[in-house]
CSV table of C-alpha atoms in Angstrom, one decimal:
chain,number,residue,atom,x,y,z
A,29,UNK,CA,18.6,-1.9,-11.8
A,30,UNK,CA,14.9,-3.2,-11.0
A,31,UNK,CA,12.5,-3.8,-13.9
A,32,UNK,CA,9.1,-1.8,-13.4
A,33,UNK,CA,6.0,-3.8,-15.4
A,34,UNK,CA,3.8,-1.3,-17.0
A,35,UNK,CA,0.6,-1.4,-18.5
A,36,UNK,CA,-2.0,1.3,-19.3
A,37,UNK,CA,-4.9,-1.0,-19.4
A,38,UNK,CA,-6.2,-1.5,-16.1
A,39,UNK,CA,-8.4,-4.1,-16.2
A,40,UNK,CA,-8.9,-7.6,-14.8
A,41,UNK,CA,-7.2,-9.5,-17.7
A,42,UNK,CA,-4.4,-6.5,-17.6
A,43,UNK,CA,-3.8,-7.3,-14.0
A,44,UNK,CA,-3.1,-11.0,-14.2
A,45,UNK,CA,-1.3,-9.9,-17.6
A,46,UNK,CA,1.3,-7.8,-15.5
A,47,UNK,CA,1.5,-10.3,-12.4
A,48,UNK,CA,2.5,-13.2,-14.9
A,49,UNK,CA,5.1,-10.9,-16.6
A,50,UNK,CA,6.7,-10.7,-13.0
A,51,UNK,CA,7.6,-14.3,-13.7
A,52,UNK,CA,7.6,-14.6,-9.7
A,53,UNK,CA,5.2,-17.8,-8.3
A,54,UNK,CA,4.3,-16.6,-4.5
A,55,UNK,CA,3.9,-20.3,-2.5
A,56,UNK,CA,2.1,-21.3,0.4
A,57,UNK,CA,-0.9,-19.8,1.9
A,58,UNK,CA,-1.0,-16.2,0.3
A,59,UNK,CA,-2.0,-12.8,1.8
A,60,UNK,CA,-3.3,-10.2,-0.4
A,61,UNK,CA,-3.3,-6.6,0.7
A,62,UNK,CA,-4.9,-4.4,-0.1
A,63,UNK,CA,-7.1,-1.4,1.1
A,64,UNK,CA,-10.8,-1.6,1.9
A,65,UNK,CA,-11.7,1.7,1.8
A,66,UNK,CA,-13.9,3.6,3.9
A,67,UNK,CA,-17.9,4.0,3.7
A,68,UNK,CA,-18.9,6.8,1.6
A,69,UNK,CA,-15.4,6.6,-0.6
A,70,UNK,CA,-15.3,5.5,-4.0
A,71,UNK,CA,-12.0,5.4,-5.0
A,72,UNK,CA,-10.7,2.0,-3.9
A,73,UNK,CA,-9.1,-0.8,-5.7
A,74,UNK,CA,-13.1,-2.2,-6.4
A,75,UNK,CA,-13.6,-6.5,-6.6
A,76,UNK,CA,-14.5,-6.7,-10.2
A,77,UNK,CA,-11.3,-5.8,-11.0
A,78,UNK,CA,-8.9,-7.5,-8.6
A,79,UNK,CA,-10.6,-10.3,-8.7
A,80,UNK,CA,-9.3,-12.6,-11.4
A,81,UNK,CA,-5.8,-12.0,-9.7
A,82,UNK,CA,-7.1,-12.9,-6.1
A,83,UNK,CA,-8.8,-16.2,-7.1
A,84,UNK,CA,-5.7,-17.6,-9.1
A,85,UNK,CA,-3.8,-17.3,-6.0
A,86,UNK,CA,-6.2,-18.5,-4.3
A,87,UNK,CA,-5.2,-15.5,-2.1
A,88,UNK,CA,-7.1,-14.3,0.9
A,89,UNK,CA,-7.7,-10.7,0.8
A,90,UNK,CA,-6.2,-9.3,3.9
A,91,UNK,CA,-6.6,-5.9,6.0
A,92,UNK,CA,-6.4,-4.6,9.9
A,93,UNK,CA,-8.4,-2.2,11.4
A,94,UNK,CA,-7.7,2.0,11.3
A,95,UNK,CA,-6.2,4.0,14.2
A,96,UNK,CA,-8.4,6.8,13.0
A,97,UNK,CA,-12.1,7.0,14.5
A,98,UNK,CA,-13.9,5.8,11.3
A,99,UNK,CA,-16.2,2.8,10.2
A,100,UNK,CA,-13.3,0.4,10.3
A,101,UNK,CA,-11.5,1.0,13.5
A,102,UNK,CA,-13.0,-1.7,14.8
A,103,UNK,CA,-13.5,-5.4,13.4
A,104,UNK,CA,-17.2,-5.8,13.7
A,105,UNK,CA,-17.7,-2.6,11.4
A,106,UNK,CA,-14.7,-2.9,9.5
A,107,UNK,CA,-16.4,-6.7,8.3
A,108,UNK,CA,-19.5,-4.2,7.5
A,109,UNK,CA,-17.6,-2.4,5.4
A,110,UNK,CA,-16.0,-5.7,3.4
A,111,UNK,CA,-19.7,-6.9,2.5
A,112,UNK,CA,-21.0,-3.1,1.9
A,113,UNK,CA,-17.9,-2.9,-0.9
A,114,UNK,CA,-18.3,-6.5,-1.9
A,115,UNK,CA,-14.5,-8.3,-1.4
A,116,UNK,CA,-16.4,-11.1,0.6
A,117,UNK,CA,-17.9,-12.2,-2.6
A,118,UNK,CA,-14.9,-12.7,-3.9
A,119,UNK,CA,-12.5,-14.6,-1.8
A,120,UNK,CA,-12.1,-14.9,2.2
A,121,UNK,CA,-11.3,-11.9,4.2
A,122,UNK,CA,-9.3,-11.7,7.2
A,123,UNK,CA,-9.1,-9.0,9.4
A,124,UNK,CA,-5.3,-9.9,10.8
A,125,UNK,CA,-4.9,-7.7,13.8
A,126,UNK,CA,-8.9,-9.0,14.7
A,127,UNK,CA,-7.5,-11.4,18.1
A,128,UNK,CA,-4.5,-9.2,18.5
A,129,UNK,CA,-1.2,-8.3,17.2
A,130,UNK,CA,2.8,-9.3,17.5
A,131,UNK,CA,5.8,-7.2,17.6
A,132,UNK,CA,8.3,-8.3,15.1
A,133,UNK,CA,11.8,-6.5,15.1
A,134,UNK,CA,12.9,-4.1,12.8
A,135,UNK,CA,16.8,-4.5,12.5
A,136,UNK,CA,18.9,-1.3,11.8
A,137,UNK,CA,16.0,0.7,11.5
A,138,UNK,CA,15.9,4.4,12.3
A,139,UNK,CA,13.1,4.8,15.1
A,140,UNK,CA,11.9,1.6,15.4
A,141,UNK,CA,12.9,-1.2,16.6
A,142,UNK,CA,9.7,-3.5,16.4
A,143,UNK,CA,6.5,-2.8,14.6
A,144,UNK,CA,3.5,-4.0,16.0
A,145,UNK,CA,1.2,-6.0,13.2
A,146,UNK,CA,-2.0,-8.3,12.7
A,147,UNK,CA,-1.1,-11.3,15.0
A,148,UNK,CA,-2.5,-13.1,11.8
A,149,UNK,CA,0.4,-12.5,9.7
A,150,UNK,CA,1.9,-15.6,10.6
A,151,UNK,CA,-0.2,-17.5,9.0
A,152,UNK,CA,1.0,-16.4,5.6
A,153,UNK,CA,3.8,-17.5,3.5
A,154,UNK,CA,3.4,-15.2,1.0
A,155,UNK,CA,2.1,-11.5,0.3
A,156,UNK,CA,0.9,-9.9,-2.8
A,157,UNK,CA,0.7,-6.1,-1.7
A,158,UNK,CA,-2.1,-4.8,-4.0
A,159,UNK,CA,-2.0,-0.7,-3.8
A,160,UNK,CA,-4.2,2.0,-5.0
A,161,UNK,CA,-2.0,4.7,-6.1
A,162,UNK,CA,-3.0,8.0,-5.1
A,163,UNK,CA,-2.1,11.1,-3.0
A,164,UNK,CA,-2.5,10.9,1.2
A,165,UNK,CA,-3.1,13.6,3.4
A,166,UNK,CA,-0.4,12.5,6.0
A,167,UNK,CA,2.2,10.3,4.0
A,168,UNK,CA,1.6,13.0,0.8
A,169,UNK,CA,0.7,9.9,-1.8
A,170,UNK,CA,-0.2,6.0,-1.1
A,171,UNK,CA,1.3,3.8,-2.3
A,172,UNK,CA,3.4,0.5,-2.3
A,173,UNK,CA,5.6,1.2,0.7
A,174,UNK,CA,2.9,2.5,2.9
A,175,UNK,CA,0.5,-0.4,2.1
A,176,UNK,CA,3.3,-2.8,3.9
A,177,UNK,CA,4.0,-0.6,6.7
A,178,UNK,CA,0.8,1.3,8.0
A,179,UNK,CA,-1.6,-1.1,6.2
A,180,UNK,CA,0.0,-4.5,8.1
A,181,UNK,CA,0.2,-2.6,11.3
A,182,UNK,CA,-2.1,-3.4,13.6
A,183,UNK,CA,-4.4,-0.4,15.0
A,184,UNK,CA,-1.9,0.3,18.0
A,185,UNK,CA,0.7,-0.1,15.4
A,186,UNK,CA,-0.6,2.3,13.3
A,187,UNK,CA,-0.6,4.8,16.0
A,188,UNK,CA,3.3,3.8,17.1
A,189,UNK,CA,4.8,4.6,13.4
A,190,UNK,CA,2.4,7.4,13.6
A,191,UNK,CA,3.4,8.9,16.6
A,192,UNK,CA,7.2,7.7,16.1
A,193,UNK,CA,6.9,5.3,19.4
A,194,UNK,CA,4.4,6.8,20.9
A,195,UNK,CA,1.1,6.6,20.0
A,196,UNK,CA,-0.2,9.2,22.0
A,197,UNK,CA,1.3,11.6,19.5
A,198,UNK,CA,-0.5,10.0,16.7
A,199,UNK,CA,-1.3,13.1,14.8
A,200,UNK,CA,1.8,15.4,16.5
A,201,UNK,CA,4.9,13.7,16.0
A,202,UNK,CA,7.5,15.0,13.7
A,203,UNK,CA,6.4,14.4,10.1
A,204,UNK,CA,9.7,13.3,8.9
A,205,UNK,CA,10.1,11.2,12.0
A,206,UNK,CA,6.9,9.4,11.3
A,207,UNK,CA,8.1,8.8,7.3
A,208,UNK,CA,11.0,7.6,8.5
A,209,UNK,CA,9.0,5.3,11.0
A,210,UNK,CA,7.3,4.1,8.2
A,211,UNK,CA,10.0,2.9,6.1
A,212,UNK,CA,11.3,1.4,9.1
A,213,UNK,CA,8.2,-0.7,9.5
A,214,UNK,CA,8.0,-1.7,5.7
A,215,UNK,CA,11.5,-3.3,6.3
A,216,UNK,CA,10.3,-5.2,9.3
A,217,UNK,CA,7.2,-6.5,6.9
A,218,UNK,CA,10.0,-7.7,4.0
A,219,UNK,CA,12.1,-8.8,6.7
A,220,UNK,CA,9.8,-11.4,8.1
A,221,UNK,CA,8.2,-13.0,5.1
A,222,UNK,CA,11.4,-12.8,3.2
A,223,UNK,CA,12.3,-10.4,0.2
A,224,UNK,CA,11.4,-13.1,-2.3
A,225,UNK,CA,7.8,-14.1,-0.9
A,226,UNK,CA,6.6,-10.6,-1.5
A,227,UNK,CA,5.6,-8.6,-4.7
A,228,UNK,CA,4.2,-5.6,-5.3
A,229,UNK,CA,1.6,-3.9,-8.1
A,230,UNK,CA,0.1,-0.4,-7.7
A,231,UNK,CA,-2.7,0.8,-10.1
A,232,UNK,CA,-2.9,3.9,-10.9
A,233,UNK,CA,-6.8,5.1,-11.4
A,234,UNK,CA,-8.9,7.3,-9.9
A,235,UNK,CA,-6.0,9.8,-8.8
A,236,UNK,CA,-7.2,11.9,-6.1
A,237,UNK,CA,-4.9,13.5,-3.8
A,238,UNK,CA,-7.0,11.5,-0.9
A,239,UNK,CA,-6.9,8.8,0.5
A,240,UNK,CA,-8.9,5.5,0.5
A,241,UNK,CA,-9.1,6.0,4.4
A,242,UNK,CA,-11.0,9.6,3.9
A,243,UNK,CA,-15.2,8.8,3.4
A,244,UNK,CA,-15.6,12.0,1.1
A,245,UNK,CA,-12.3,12.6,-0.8
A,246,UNK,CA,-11.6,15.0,-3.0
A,247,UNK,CA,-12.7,14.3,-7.2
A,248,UNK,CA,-9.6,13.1,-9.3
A,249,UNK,CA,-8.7,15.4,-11.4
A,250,UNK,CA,-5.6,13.3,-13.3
A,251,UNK,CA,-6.5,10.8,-16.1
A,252,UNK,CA,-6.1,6.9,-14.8
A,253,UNK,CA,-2.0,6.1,-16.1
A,254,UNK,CA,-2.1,2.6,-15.8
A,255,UNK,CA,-0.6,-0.4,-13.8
A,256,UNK,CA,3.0,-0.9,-12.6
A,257,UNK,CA,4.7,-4.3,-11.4
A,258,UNK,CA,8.1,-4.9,-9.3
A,259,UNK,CA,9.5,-7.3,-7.1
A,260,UNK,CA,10.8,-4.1,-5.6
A,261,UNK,CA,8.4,-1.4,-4.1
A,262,UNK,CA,11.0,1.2,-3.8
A,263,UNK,CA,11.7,1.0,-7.4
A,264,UNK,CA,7.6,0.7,-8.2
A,265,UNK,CA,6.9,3.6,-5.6
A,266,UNK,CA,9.3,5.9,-7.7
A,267,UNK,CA,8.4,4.8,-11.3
A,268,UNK,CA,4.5,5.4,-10.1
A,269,UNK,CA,5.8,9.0,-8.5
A,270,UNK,CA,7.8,9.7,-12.0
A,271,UNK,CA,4.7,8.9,-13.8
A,272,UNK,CA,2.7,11.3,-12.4
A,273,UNK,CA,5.4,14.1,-12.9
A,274,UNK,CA,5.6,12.6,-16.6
A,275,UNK,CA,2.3,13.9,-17.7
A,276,UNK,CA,1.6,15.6,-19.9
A,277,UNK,CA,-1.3,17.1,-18.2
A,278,UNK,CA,-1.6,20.5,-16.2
A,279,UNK,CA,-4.4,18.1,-14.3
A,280,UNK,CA,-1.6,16.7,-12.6
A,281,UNK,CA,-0.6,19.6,-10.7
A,282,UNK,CA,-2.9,19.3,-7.3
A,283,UNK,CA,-1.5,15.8,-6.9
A,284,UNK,CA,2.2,16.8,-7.2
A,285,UNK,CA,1.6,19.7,-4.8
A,286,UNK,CA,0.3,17.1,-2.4
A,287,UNK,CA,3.4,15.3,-2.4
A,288,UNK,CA,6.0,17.3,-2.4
A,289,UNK,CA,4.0,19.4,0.5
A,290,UNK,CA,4.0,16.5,2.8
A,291,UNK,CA,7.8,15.3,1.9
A,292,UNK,CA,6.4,12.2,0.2
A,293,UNK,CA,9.2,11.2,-1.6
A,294,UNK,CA,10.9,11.0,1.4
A,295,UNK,CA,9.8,7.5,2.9
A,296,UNK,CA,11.2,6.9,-0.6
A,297,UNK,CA,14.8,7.9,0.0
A,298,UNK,CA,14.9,6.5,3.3
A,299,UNK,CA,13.5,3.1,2.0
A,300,UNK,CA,16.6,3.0,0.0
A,301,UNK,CA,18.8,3.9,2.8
A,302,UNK,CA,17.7,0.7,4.5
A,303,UNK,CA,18.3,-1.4,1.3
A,304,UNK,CA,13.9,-1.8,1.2
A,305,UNK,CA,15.0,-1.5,-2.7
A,306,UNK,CA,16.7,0.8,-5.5
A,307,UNK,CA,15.3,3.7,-6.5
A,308,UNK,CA,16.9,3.1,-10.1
A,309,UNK,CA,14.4,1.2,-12.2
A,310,UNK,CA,13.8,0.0,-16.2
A,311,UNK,CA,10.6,0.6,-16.9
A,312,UNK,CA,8.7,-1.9,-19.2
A,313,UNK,CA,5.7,-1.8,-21.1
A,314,UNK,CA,4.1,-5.0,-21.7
A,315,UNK,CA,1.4,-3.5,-23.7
């Protein structure tokens, strides 16, 4: 069983707090992911608070461009959008699929059998895979799992999990097929940097059932929960989906429709049919 870190202060100090509790050191030259968020969004992970964390790993705060026509479908624009929401102030960015991309393998996966990602993920050793928890209109929440698979993709992968090999059916494909697809591409990620040079934190603020892609999501409605920790991001995806279902609030209720209308906790399930992680977890609150 996988311990889950917990926290309910989500703050800068709370979020080296957890990472230390994790007792994991991540070596070499270290990749942080996380998501940049579009222009007019408001929701995203925002640098005052990640970036105690960042600077002690002397991480370099990574991303690659959107399949989606948006303000960050491109590199020149998506750099705009990096100064506009401030990360370059607070540690180098790198924009990984910026000079290309490389097709790693995915071994025993279920539709895939490479992923396409940033070409610059080779430089890394290491990967801290920093998520903003929320809801998603597509994958029906964000979290975790869908940072390391759509979020390491390049654009063109982004479109092949999407459109489950073919990117022309980016928006058409069979929506468990594309889940599937992105589990798949999650265990290529592990795969390739190695199950112990990656760890995982979501935060779970500003709840809306939209993504940070979307430049005008919908208003949370659910109080911010917290911050959850794992060396496993099966196990952290499904203590951050049971925390939600947890709560004691009725405010909780759009959120929870989103998922389960979209089949979110699937990705889940088939995560832990391709040993990703366990879906069994202890939870443990640090506070």
């Amino acid at each position: 069983m996988e311990k889950v870190y917990f926290t309910k202060n989500i703050t800068a100090e709370s979020l080296v707090k957890i990472y230390k509790k994790l007792g994991v050191s991540l070596n070499g030259k270290i990749a942080v992911k996380i998501s940049t968020g579009e222009l007019g969004g408001h929701n995203y992970l925002k640098p005052e608070l990640i970036k105690d964390l960042v600077n002690k790993l002397n991480g370099t705060i990574v991303e690659c461009n959107t399949a989606y026509n948006g303000q960050r479908n491109d590199t020149k624009k998506h750099l705009e959008v990096v100064r506009a929401h401030g990360f370059d102030k607070i540690a180098n960015v790198d924009i990984m699929d910026a000079e290309g991309e490389i097709a790693i393998p995915v071994n025993d996966g279920i539709h895939l059998d490479k992923n396409y990602v940033g070409k610059n993920l080779k430089n890394y050793d290491s990967m801290l895979v920093l998520s903003h928890f929320k809801g998603h209109v597509m994958g029906g929440y964000g979290g975790a799992l869908k940072n390391i698979s759509i979020g390491i993709a390049s654009s063109h992968g982004k479109a092949y999990i999407h459109g489950v090999k073919n990117p022309e059916n980016i928006w058409t494909a069979n929506h468990d097929d594309f889940l599937e697809c992105m589990a798949d591409a999650a265990k290529s990620v592990i795969d390739y940097l190695g199950s112990e040079n990656v760890i995982y934190i979501n935060v779970l603020n500003n709840l809306s059932i939209d993504c940070d892609c979307d430049s005008n999501p919908t208003p949370p409605e659910l109080e911010d929960i917290g911050i959850m920790a794992s060396t496993d991001p099966v196990a952290l995806d499904m203590a951050s989906i049971d925390a939600i279902y947890r709560h004691p609030s009725s405010k909780k209720d759009s959120l929870i429709k989103r998922i389960e209308s979209l089949n979110g906790k699937h990705t889940i399930d088939v995560a832990y049919q391709l040993h990703i992680g366990n879906k069994e977890y202890e939870l443990v609150d640090i506070d």
